[in-house]
Coordinates of C-alpha atoms and ligand atoms in Angstrom, one line a residue:
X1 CA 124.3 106.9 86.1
X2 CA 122.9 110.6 85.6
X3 CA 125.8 112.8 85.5
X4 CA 125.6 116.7 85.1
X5 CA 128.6 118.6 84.2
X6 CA 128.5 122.2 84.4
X7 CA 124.8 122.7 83.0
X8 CA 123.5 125.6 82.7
X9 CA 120.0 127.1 80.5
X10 CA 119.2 131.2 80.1
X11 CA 116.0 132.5 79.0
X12 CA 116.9 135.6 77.4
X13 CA 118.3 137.8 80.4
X14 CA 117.3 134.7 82.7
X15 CA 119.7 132.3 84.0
X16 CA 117.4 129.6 85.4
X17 CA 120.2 127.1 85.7
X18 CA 123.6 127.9 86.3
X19 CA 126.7 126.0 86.3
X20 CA 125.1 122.8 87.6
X21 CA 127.3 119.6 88.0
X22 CA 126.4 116.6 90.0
X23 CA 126.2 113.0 89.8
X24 CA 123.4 110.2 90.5
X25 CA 124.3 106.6 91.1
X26 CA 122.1 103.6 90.2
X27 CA 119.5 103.0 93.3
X28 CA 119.8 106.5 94.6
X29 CA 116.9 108.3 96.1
X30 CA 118.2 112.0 95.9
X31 CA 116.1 114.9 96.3
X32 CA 116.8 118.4 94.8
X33 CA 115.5 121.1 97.1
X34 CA 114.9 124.3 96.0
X35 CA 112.4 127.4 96.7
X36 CA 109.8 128.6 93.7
X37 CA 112.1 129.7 90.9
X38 CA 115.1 127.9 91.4
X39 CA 115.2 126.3 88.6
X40 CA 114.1 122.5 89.5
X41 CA 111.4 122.1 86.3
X42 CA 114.0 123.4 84.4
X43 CA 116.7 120.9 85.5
X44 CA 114.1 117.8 85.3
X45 CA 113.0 119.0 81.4
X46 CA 116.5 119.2 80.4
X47 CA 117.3 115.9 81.8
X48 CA 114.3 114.3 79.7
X49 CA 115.3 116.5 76.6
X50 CA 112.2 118.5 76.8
X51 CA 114.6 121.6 76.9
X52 CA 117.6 122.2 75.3
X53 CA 120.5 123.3 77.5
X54 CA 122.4 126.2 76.9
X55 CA 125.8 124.8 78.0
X56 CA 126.5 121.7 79.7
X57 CA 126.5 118.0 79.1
X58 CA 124.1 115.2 81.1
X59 CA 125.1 112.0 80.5
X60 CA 122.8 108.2 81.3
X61 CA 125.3 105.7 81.6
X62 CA 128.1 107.5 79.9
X63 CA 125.9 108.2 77.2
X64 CA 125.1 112.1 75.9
X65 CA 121.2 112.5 76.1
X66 CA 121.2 114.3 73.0
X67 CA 122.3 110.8 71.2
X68 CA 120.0 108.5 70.7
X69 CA 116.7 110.0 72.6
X70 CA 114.4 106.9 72.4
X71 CA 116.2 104.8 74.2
X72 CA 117.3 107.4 76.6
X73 CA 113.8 108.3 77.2
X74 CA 112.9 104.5 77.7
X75 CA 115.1 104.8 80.8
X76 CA 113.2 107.3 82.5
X77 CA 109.7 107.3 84.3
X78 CA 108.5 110.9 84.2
X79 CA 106.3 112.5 86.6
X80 CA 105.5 116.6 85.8
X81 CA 104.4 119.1 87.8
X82 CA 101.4 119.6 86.6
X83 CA 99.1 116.8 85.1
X84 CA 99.7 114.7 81.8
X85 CA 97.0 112.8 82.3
X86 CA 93.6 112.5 79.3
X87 CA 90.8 113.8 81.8
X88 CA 88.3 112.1 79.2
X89 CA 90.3 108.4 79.5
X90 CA 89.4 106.4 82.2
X91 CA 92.5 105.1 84.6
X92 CA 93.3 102.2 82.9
X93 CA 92.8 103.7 79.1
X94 CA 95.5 106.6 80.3
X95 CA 98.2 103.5 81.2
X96 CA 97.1 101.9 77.9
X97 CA 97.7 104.5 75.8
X98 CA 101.1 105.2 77.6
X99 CA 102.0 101.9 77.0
X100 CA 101.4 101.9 73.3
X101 CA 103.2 104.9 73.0
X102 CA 105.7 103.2 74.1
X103 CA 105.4 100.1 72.0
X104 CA 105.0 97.7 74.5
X105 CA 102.4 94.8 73.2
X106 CA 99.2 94.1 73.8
X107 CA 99.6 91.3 76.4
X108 CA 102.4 93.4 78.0
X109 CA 100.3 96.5 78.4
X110 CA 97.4 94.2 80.0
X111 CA 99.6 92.9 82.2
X112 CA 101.5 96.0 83.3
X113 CA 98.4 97.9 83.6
X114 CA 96.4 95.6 85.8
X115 CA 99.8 95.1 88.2
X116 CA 100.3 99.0 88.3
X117 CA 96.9 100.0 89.2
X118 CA 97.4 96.9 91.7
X119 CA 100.4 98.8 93.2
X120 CA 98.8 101.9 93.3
X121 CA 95.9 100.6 94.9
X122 CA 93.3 102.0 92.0
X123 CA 91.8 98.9 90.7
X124 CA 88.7 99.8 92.3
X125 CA 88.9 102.8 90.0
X126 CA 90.0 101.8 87.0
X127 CA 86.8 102.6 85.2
X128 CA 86.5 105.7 85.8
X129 CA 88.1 109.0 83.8
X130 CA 90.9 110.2 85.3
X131 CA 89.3 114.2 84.9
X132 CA 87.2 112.8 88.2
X133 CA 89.9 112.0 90.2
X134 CA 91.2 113.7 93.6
X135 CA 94.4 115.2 93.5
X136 CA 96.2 112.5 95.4
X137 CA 94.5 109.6 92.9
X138 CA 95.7 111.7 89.7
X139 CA 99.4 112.1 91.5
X140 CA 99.4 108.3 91.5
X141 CA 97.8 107.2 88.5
X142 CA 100.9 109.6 87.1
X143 CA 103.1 107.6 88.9
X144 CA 101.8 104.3 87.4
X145 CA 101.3 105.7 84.2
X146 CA 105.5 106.7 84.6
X147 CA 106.0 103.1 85.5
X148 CA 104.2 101.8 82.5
X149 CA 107.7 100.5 80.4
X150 CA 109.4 99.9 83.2
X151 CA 111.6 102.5 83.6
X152 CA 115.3 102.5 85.3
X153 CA 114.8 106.1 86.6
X154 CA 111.9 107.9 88.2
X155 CA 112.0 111.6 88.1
X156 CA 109.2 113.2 89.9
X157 CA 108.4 117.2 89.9
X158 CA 107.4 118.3 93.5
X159 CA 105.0 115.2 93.7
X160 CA 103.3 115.4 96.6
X161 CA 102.5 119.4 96.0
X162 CA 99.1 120.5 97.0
X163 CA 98.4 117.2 98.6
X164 CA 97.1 116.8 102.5
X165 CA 99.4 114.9 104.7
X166 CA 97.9 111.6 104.5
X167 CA 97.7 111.4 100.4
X168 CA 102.0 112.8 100.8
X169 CA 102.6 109.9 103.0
X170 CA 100.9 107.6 100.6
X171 CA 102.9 108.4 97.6
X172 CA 105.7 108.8 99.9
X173 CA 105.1 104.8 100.6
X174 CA 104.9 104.2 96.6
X175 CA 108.2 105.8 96.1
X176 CA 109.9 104.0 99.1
X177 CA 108.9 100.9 97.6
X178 CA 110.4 101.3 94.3
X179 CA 113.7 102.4 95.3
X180 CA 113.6 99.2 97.7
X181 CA 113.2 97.6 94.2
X182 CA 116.2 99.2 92.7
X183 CA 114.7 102.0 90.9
X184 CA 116.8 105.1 90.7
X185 CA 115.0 108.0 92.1
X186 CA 115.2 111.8 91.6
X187 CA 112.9 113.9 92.6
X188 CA 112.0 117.6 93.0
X189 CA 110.7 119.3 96.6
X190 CA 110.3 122.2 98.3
X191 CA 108.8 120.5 101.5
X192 CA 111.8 119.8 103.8
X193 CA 110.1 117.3 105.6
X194 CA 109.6 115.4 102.7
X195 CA 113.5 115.6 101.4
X196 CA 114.2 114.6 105.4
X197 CA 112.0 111.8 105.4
X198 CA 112.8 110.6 101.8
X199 CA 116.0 111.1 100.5
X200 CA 119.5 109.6 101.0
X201 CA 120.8 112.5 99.0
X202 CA 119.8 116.1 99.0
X203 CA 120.8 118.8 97.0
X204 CA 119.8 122.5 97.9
X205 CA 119.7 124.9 94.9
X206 CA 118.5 128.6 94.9
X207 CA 119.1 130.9 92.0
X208 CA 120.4 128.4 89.6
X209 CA 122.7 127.4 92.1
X210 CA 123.3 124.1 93.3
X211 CA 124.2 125.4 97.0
X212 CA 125.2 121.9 99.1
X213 CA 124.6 118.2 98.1
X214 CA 124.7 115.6 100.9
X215 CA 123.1 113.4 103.2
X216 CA 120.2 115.3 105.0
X217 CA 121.9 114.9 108.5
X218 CA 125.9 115.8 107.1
X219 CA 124.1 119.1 105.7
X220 CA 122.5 119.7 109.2
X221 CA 125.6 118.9 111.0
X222 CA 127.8 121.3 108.8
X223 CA 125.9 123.7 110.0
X224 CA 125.4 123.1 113.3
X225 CA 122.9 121.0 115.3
X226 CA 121.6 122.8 117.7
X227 CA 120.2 126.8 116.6
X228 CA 119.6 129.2 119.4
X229 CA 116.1 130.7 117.7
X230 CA 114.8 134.1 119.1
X231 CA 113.0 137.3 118.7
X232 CA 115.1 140.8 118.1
X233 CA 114.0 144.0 116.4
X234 CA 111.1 143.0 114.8
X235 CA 112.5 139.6 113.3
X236 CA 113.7 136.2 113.9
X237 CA 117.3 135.1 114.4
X238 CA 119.1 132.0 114.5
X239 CA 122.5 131.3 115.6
X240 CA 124.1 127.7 115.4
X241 CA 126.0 125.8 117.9
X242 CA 127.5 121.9 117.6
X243 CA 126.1 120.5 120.9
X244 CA 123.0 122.0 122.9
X245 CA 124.7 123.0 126.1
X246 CA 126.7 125.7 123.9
X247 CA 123.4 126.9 122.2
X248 CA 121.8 127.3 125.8
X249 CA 125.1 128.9 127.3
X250 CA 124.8 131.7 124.7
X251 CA 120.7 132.1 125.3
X252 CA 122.0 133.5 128.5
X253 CA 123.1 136.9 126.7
X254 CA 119.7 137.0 125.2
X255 CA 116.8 139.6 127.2
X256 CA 113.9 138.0 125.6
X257 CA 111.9 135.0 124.4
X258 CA 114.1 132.3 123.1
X259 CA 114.0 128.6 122.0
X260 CA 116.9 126.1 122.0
X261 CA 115.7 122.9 119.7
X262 CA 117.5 120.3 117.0
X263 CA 118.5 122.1 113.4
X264 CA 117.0 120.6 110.5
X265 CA 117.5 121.5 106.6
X266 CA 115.5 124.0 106.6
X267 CA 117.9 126.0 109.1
X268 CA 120.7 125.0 107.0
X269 CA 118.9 126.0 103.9
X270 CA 118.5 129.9 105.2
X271 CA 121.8 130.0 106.6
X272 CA 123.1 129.1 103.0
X273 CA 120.8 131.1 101.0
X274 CA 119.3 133.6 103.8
X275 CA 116.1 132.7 102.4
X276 CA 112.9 130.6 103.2
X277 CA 111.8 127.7 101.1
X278 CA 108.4 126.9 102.0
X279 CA 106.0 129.8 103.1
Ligands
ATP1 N1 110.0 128.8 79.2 C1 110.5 129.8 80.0 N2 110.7 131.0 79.5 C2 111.3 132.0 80.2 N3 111.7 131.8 81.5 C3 111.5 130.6 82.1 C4 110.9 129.5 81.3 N4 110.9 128.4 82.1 C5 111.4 128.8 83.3 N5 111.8 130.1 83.3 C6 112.4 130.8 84.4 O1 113.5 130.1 84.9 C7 113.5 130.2 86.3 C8 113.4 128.8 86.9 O2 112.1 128.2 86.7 P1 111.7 126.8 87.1 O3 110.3 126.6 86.6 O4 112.7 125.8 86.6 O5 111.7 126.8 88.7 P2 111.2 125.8 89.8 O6 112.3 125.6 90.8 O7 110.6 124.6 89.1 O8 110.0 126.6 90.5 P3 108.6 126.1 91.1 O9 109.0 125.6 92.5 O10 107.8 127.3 91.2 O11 108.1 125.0 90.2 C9 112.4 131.1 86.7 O12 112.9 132.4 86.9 C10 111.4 131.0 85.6 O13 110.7 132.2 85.4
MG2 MG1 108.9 123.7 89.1

């Protein structure tokens, strides 16, 4: 239902999205994963037609999203990176106001607004401006206020960034729950764990580049499950093996410290890209 076809936005000298082509199905939760840089706020803004693209084409449902924009953007749910909330609304003022943006009616933004804070589990809050929120209550009243006209697709910018590990598994949970009800889901990471966890789908980009797309474990297995990790000249190496017993067989050649354990995508991710993603 989201399909990319060779998309790609400069900046001036800066290519922040190069060649990109890929496509989303209805009731997908895919996950693009990418280090600081690698052009995943670009790729989400172009998408919602925030940003123009250089070259390319995205299509929703066959359509071009540079036709008809309202009702393209009544398909998506948008979550940013960094907070569109009205710090001097209260909670249920800010899913108001969204909703009358988005001409729903009175009776249907009372309704939606009480469910959604419901589902968010912020009724106890409603009352109160968002500006006094934590950081994992303003991540979710973003989520409800994306939810507001009932959107098709949910695309969420790294939204569990900055959060503790309890807050990330509660939206986590949120997000779990509306694919289970046939939302569409895209969202931004650079925590593994969370692609790992999340995502039927993953995509690793770097540079522009959209590196691999497939299911977490195909990615890991293409690489090798097992890595032989150890300790040599002042940095650490990692060599891949299929099965475990040929991972330990060759730790036999190695003179120091060394550890034998399960790959995940983060060891596919450097052997792709030779580079980190999270610090
Ligand atoms: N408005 C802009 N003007 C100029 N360069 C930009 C602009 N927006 C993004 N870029 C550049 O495009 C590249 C990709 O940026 P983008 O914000 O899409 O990365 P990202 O993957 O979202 O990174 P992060 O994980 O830090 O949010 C970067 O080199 C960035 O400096
Ligand atoms: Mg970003």
């Amino acid at each position: 239902m989201i399909r990319y076809h060779n998309v790609t936005k400069t900046y001036g000298g800066i290519t922040a999205v190069s060649h990109f082509s890929l496509e989303i199905g209805r009731g997908e939760f895919f996950g693009l994963l990418g280090p600081n840089g690698a052009g995943k706020t670009t790729l989400i803004r172009m998408t919602t037609t925030l940003t123009p693209l250089s070259s390319g084409m995205i299509e929703i449902d066959g359509q071009a999203i540079d036709r008809n924009r309202t009702r393209i953007k009544q398909k998506f749910g948008v979550v940013p990176q960094y907070s569109n909330l009205e710090g001097e609304l209260t909670a249920a003022q800010n899913l108001e106001y969204h909703g009358r943006l988005y001409g729903l009616s009175r009776e249907a933004r009372r309704r939606r607004t009480t469910e959604l804070l419901g589902f968010c589990d912020l009724t106890e809050r409603k009352h109160d401006k968002a500006k006094n929120f934590s950081g994992g209550m303003r991540r979710k009243l973003m989520i409800a206020k994306a939810l507001m006209h009932d959107p098709e697709i949910m695309l969420l910018d790294e939204p569990t960034v900055g959060l503790d590990a309890g807050w990330r598994r509660r939206i986590w949970d949120l997000l779990r729950n509306l694919n289970e009800r046939g939302l569409t889901i895209f969202l931004t990471t650079h925590y593994l764990e969370e692609a790992q966890a999340l995502c039927g789908r993953v995509g690793l980009i770097d540079q522009g580049k959209l590196q691999k797309t497939g299911k977490p474990e195909q990615i890991i297995a293409a690489a090798g499950n097992y890595v032989l990790e150890y300790f040599h000249n002042g940095e650490t190496l990692q060599r891949f093996f299929n099965t475990k017993d040929a991972a330990v067989a060759s730790a036999k050649e190695i003179s120091g410290d060394f550890k034998v354990r399960e790959a995940n995508l983060e060891d596919a991710f450097i052997l792709l890209t030779n580079k980190r993603l999270e610090e």
